[in-house]
CSV table of C-alpha atoms in Angstrom, one decimal:
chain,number,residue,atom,x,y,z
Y,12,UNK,CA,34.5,-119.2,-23.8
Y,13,UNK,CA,36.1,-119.6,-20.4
Y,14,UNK,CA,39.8,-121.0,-20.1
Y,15,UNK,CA,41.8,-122.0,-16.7
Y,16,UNK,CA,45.6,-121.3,-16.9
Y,17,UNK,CA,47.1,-123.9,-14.8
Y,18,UNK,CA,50.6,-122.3,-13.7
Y,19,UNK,CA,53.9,-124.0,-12.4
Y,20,UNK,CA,55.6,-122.2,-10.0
Y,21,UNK,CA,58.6,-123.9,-10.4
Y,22,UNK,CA,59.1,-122.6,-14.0
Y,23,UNK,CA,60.6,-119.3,-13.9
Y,24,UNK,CA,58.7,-118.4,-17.0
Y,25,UNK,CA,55.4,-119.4,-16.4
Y,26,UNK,CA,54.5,-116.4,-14.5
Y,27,UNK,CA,55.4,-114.1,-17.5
Y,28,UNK,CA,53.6,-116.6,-19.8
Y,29,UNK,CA,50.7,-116.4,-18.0
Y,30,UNK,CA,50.5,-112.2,-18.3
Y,31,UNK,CA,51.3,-112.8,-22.0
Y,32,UNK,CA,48.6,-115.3,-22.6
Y,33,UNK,CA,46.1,-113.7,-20.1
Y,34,UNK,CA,45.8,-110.9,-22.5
Y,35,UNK,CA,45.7,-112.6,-25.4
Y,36,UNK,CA,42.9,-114.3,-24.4
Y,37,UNK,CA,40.8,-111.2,-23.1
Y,38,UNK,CA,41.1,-109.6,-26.2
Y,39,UNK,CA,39.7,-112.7,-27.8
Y,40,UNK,CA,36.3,-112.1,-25.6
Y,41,UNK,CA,38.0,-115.4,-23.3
Y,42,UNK,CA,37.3,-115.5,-19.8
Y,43,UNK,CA,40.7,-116.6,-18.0
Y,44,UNK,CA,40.9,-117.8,-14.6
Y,45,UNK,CA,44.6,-119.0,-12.7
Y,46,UNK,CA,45.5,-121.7,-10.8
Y,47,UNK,CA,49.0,-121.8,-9.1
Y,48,UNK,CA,50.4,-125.2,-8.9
Y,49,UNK,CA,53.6,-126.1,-6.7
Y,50,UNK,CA,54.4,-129.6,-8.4
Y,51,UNK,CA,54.6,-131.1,-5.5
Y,52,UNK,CA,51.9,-134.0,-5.0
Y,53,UNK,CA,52.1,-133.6,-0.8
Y,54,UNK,CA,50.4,-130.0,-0.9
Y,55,UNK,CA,48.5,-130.3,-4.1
Y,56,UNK,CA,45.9,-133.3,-4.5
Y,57,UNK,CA,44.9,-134.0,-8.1
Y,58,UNK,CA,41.0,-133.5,-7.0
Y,59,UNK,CA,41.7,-129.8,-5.8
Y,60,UNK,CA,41.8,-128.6,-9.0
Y,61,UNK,CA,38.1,-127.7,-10.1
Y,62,UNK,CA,37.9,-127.7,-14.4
Y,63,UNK,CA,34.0,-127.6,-14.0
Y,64,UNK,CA,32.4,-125.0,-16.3
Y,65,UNK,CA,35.3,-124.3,-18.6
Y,66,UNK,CA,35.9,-124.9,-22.0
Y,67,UNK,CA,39.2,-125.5,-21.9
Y,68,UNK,CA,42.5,-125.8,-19.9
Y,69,UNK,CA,45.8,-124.2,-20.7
Y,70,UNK,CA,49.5,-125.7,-18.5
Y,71,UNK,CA,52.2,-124.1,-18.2
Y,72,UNK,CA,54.6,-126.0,-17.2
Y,73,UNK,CA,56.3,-130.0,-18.2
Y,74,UNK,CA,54.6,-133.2,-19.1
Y,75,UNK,CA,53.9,-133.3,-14.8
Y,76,UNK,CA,51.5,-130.6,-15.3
Y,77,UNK,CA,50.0,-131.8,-18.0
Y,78,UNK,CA,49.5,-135.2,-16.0
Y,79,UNK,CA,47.9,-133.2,-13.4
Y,80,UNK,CA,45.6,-131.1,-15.2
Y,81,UNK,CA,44.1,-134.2,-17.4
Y,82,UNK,CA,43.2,-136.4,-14.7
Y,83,UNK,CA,40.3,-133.5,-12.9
Y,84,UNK,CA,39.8,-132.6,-17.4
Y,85,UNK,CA,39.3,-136.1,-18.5
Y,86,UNK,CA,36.4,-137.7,-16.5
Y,87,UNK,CA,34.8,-133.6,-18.3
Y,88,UNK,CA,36.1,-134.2,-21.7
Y,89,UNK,CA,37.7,-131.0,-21.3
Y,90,UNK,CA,40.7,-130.4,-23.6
Y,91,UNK,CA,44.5,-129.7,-22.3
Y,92,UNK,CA,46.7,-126.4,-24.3
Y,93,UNK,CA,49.8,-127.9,-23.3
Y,94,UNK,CA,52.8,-125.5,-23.2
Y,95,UNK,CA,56.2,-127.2,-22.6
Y,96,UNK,CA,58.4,-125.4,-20.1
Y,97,UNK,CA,60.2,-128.7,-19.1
Y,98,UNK,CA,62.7,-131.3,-20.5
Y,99,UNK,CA,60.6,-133.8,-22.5
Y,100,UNK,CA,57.8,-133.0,-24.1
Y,101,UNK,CA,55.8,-135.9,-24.9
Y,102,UNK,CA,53.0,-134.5,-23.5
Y,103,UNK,CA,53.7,-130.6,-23.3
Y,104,UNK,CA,53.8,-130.3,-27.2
Y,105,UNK,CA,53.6,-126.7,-27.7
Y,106,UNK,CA,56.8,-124.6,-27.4
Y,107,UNK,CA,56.4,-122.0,-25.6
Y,108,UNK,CA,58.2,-119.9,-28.5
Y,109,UNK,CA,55.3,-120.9,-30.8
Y,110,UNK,CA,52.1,-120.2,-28.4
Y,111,UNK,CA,50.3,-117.6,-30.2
Y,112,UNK,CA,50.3,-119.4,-33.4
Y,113,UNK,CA,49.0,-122.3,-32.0
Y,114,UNK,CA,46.4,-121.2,-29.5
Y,115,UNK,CA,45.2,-119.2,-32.3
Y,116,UNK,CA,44.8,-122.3,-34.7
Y,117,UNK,CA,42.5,-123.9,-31.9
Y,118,UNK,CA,40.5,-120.7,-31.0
Y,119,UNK,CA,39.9,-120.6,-35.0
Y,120,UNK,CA,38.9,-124.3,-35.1
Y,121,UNK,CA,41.7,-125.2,-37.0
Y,122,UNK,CA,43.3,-127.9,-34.5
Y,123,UNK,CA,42.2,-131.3,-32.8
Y,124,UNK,CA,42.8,-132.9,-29.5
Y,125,UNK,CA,44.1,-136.1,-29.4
Y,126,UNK,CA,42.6,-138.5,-27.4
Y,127,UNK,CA,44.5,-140.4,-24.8
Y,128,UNK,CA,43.5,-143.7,-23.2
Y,129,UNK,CA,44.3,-143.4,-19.4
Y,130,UNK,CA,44.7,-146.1,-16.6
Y,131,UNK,CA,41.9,-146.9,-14.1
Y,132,UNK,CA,43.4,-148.5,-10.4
Y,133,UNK,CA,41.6,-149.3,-7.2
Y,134,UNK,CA,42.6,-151.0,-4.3
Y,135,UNK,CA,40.5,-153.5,-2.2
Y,136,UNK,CA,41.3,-154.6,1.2
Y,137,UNK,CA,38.8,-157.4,1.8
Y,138,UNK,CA,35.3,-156.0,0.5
Y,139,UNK,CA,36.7,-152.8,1.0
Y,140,UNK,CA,37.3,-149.7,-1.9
Y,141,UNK,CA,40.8,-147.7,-0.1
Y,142,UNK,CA,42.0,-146.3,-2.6
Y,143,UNK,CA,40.9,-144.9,-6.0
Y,144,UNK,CA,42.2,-143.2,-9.1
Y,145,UNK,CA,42.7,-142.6,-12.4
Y,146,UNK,CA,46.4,-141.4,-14.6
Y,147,UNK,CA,47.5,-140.9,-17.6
Y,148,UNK,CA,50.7,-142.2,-17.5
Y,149,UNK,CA,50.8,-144.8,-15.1
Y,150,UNK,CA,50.4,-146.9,-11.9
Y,151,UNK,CA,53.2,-147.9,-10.0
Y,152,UNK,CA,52.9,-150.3,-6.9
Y,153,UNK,CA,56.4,-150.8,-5.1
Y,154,UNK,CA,58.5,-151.5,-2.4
Y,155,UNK,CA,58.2,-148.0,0.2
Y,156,UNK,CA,62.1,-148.2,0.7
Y,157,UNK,CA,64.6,-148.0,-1.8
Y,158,UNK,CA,66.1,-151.3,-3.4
Y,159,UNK,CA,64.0,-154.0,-1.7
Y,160,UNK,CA,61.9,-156.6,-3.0
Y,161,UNK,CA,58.2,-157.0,-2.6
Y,162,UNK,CA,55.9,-160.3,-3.4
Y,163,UNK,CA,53.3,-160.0,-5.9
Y,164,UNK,CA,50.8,-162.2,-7.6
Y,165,UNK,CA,49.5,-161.0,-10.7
Y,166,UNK,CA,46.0,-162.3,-12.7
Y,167,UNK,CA,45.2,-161.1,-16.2
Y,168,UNK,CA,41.4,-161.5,-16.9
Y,169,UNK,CA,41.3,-164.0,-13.8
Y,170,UNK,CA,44.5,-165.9,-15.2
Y,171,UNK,CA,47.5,-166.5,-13.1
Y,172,UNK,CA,50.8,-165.2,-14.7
Y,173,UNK,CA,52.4,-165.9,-11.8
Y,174,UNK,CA,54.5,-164.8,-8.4
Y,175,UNK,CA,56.2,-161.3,-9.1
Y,176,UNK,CA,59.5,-160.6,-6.8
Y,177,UNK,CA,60.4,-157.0,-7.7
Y,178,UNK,CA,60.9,-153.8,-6.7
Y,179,UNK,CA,58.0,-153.0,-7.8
Y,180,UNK,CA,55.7,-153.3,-11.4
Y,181,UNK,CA,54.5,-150.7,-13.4
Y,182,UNK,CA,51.0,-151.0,-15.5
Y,183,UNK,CA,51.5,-148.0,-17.9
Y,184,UNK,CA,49.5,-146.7,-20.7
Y,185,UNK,CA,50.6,-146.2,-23.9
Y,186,UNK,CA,51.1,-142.3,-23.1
Y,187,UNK,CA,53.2,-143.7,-20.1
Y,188,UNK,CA,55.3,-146.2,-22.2
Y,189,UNK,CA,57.4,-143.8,-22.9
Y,190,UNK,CA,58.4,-142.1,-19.0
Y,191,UNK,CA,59.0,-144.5,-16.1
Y,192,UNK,CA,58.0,-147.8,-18.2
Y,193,UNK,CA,60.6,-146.8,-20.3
Y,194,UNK,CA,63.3,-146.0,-17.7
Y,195,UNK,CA,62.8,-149.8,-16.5
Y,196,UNK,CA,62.9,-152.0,-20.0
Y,197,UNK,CA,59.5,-151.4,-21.2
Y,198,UNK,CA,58.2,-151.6,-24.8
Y,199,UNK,CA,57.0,-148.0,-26.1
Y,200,UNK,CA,54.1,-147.7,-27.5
Y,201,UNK,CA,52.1,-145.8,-29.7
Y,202,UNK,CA,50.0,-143.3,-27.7
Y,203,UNK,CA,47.3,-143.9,-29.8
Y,204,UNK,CA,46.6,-147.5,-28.7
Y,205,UNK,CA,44.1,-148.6,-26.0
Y,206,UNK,CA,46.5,-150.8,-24.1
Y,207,UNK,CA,48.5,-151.9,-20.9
Y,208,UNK,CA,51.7,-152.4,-20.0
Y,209,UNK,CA,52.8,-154.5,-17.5
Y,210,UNK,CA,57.1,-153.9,-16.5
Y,211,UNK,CA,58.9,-155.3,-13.8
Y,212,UNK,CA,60.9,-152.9,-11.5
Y,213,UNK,CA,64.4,-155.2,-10.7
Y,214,UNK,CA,62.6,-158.4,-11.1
Y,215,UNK,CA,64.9,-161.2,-9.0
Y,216,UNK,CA,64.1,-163.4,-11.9
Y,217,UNK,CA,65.6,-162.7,-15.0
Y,218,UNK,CA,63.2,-164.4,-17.1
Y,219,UNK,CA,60.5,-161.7,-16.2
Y,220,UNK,CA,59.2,-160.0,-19.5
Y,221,UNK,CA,57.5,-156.3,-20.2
Y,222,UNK,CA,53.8,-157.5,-21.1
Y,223,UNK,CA,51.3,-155.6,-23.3
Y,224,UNK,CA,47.4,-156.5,-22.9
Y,225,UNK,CA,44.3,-155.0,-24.9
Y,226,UNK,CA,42.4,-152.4,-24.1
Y,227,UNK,CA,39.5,-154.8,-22.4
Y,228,UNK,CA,41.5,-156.8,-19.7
Y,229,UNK,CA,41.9,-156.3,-16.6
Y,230,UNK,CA,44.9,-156.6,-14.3
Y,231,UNK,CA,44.7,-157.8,-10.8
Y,232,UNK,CA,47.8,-157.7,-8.2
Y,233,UNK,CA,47.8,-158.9,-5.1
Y,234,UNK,CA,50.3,-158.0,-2.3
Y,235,UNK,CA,51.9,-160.7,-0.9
Y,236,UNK,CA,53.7,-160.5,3.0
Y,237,UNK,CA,57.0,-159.3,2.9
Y,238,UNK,CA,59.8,-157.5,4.5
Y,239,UNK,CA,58.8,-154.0,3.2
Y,240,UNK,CA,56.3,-151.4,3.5
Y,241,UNK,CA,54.6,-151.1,0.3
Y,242,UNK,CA,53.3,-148.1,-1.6
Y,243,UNK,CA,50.8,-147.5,-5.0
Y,244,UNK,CA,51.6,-144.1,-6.7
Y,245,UNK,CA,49.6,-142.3,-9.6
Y,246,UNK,CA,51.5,-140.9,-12.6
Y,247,UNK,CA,53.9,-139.9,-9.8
Y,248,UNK,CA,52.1,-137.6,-7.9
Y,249,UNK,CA,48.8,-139.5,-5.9
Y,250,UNK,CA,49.2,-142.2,-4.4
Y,251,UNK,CA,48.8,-144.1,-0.8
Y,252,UNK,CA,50.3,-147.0,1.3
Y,253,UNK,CA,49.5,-151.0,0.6
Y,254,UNK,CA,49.3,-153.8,3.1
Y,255,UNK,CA,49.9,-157.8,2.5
Y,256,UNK,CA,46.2,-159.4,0.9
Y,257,UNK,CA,45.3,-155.9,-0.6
Y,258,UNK,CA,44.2,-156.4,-4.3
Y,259,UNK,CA,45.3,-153.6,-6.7
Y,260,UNK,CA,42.4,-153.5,-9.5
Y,261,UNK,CA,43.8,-152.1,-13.1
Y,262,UNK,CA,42.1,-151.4,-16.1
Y,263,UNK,CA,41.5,-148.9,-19.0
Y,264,UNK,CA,39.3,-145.9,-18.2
Y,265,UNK,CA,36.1,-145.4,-19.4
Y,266,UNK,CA,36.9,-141.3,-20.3
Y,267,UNK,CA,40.0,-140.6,-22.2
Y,268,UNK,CA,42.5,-137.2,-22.0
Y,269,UNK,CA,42.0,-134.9,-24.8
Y,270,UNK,CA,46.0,-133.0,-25.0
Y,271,UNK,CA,45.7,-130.4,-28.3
Y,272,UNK,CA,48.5,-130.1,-30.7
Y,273,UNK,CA,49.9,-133.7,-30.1
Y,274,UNK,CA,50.1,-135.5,-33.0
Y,275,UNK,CA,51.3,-138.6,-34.2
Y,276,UNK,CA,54.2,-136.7,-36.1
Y,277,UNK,CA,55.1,-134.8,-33.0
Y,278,UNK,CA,54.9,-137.9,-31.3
Y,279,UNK,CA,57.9,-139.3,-33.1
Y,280,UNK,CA,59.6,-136.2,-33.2
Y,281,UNK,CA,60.2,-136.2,-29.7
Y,282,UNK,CA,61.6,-139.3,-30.2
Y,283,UNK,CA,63.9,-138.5,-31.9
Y,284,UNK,CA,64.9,-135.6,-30.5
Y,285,UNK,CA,64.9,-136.8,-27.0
Y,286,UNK,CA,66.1,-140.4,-27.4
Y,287,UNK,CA,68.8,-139.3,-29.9
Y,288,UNK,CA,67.7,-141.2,-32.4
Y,289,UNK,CA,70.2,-140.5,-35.5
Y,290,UNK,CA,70.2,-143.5,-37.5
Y,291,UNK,CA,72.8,-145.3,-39.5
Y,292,UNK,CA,76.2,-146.2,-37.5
Y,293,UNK,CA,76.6,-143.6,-35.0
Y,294,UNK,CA,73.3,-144.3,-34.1
């Protein structure tokens, strides 16, 4: 087998981790290669990281690295190891106390991957493709400075729902419902469902509602002129600059993520845990 550790060098661990699991892994006849990853989306573009001919991918770093390893794994069907050395956690399910035990359960064939449905975007500009990617947690067009609104129009399926004045709007999957979606009103959902999420950023109407659409829609928002620059980001690290008639295409992606150990149950855990869910009146 052949594994690529995909290290944050943010994390103060990660480089220890990697010696530690490095070794593991040779003893286990696994061929291990490295890839150092600065977390920053300006010096590191999604597509320089090259998972072709491995078996499987181990990060070592927050739910960000797992975001940036699944998006050059998916479109492979390559499996993520995830090990969290971040806050969260949704995505980076394996502690990094617990490691061994767990990377020794999917060596021996005793644990899954869960698939992940992820969120296809392109933008047109006239009969022209600009821009072009795929996330796992979402796509977020927006207003390029801080706190001012942008027009939108916004078609589901080639039906009008209408003008959009906002910030911005956020078309999340259900692995995104809970990060950025969340932060701005959204519904979360559970990861395992093939579905969109549509949430206003500071809408300037108050009667503007999170939307969730099935799995075989497609979204359609056009930029409207306003007073702004406008920008379209990529699970927060890819992303590239809009201009007034361009026509951001959304949809689910054909390929989904596989992320091992992350379950349903851990799933909810985190919720729990993170969102402080405790139930009854102190709740």
């Amino acid at each position: 087998m052949r594994c690529l550790v995909v290290v944050n060098e943010f994390k103060n661990d990660a480089s220890a981790l990697y010696t530690a699991i490095s070794r593991f892994l040779v003893e286990r006849q696994v061929v291990v290669s490295e890839f150092r990853y600065n977390g920053t989306a300006s010096s590191v573009s999604f597509s320089s990281l090259d998972c072709a001919g491995f078996d499987f991918v181990v990060t070592l770093g927050g739910d960000g690295t797992v975001l940036f390893a699944s998006r050059a794994c998916a479109p492979l069907g390559i499996p993520v190891f995830p090990v969290n050395l971040g806050e969260f956690g949704f995505l980076a399910g394996v502690q990094a106390s617990t490691w061994q035990k767990e990377l020794l359960c999917y060596l021996n064939g005793m644990a899954s991957a869960a698939e992940r449905s992820m969120v296809e975007c392109e933008v047109l500009r006239g009969s022209r493709s600009v821009f072009s990617c795929t996330g796992l947690n979402d796509v977020v067009v927006s207003s390029a400075a801080a706190s001012r609104l942008i027009n939108m129009q916004v078609a589901y399926n080639h039906a009008l729902l209408g003008p959009f004045k906002a910030n911005g709007l956020i078309v999340s999957t259900a692995t995104g419902s809970t990060a950025y979606s969340a932060a701005a009103g959204g519904p979360i959902v559970d990861p395992s469902l093939d579905s969109l999420v549509l949430t206003p950023v500071s809408s300037f109407s108050l009667s503007a509602r999170p939307l969730v659409f099935g799995a075989k829609g497609e979204l359609a928002i056009t930029m409207l002129p306003s007073r702004t620059s406008m920008d379209i980001c990529v699970d927060g690290q890819v992303g590239s600059s809009l201009e007034s008639g361009d026509v951001v295409i959304l949809k689910i992606a054909p390929h989904k993520a596989r992320i091992i150990c992350s379950t349903q149950t851990q799933f909810y855990a985190a919720l729990r845990s993170k969102l402080n869910w405790s139930g009854g009146p102190r709740a």
